[in-house]
Coordinates of C-alpha atoms in Angstrom, one line a residue:
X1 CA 21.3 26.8 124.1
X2 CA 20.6 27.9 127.4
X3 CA 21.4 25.0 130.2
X4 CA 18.2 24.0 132.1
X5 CA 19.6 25.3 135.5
X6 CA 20.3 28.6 134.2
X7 CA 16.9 28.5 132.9
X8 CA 15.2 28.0 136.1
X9 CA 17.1 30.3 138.2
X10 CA 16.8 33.4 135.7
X11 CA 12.6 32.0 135.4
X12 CA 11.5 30.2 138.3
X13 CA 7.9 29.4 138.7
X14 CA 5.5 31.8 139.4
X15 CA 7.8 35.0 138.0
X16 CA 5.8 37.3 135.7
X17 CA 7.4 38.7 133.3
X18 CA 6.5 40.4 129.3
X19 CA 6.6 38.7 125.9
X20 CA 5.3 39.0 122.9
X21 CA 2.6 37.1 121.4
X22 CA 4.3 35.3 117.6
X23 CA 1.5 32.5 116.9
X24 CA -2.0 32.2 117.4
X25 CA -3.1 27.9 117.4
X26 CA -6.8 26.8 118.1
X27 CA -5.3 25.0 121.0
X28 CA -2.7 28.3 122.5
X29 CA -0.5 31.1 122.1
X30 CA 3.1 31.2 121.7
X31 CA 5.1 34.0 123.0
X32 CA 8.6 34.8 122.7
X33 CA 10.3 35.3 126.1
X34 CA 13.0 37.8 125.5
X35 CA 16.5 37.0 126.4
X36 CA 15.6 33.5 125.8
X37 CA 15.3 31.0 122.4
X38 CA 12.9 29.3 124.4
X39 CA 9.1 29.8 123.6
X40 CA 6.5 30.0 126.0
X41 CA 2.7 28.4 125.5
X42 CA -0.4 30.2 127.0
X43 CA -3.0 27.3 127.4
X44 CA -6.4 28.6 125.6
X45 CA -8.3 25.6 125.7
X46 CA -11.8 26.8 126.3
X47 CA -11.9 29.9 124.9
X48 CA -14.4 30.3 121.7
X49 CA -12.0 31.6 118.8
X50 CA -8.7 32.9 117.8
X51 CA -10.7 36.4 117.1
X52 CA -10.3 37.0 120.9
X53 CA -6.5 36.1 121.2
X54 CA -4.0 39.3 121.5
X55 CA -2.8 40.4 118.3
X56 CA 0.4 39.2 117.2
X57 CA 3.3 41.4 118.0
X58 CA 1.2 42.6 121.2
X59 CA 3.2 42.6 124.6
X60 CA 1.5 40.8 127.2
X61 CA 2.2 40.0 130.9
X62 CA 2.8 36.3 131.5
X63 CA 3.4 34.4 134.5
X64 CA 6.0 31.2 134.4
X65 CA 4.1 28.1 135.3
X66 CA 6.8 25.4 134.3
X67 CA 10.3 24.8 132.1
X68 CA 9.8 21.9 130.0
X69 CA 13.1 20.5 128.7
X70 CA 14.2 18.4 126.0
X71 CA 17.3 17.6 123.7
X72 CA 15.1 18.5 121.3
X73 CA 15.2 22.6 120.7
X74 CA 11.7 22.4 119.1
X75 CA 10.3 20.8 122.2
X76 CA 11.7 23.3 124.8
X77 CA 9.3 25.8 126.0
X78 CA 7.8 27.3 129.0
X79 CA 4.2 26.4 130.6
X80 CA 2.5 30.0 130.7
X81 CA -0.4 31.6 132.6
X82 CA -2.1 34.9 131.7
X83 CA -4.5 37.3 133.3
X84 CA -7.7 36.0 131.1
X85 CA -8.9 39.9 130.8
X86 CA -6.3 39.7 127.7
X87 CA -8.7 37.8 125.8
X88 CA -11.4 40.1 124.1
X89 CA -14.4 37.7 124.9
X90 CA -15.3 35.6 127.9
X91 CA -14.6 31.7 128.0

């Protein structure tokens, strides 16, 4: 597991960089970061379906908006913004 400081310097805030979209929830999208076991969440709250989410498997820009850290593996993930012209239909 990746130490917390490493993971900050190699993805500090505001860095943009490409996953790939692995789970579609009502609530988000999780996207693997590569290089990383750490999954990132893309906020979708708002938006009217899971019809206009990315396809999974689709590479999509993100930008790093926060590391959240735990003991936990399963609770470890990045806060993730995206351009919202990824989604096929408006909020």
């Amino acid at each position: 597991m990746m130490h917390p400081d490493e993971v900050n310097k190699r993805f500090p805030r505001g860095k943009k960089v490409c996953g790939i979209v692995c789970q579609h929830r009502h609530f988000g999208l999780f996207v693997e970061i590569p290089g990383t076991d750490i999954l990132g969440l893309v906020d979708t709250t708002g938006y009217k379906s899971t019809d206009s989410y990315p396809e999974i498997g689709s590479e999509i820009e993100v930008t790093i908006l926060q590391f959240r850290d735990s003991e936990n593996p399963l609770k470890r993930h990045f806060r993730l913004g995206v351009n919202s012209a990824i989604f096929s239909t408006d909020i």
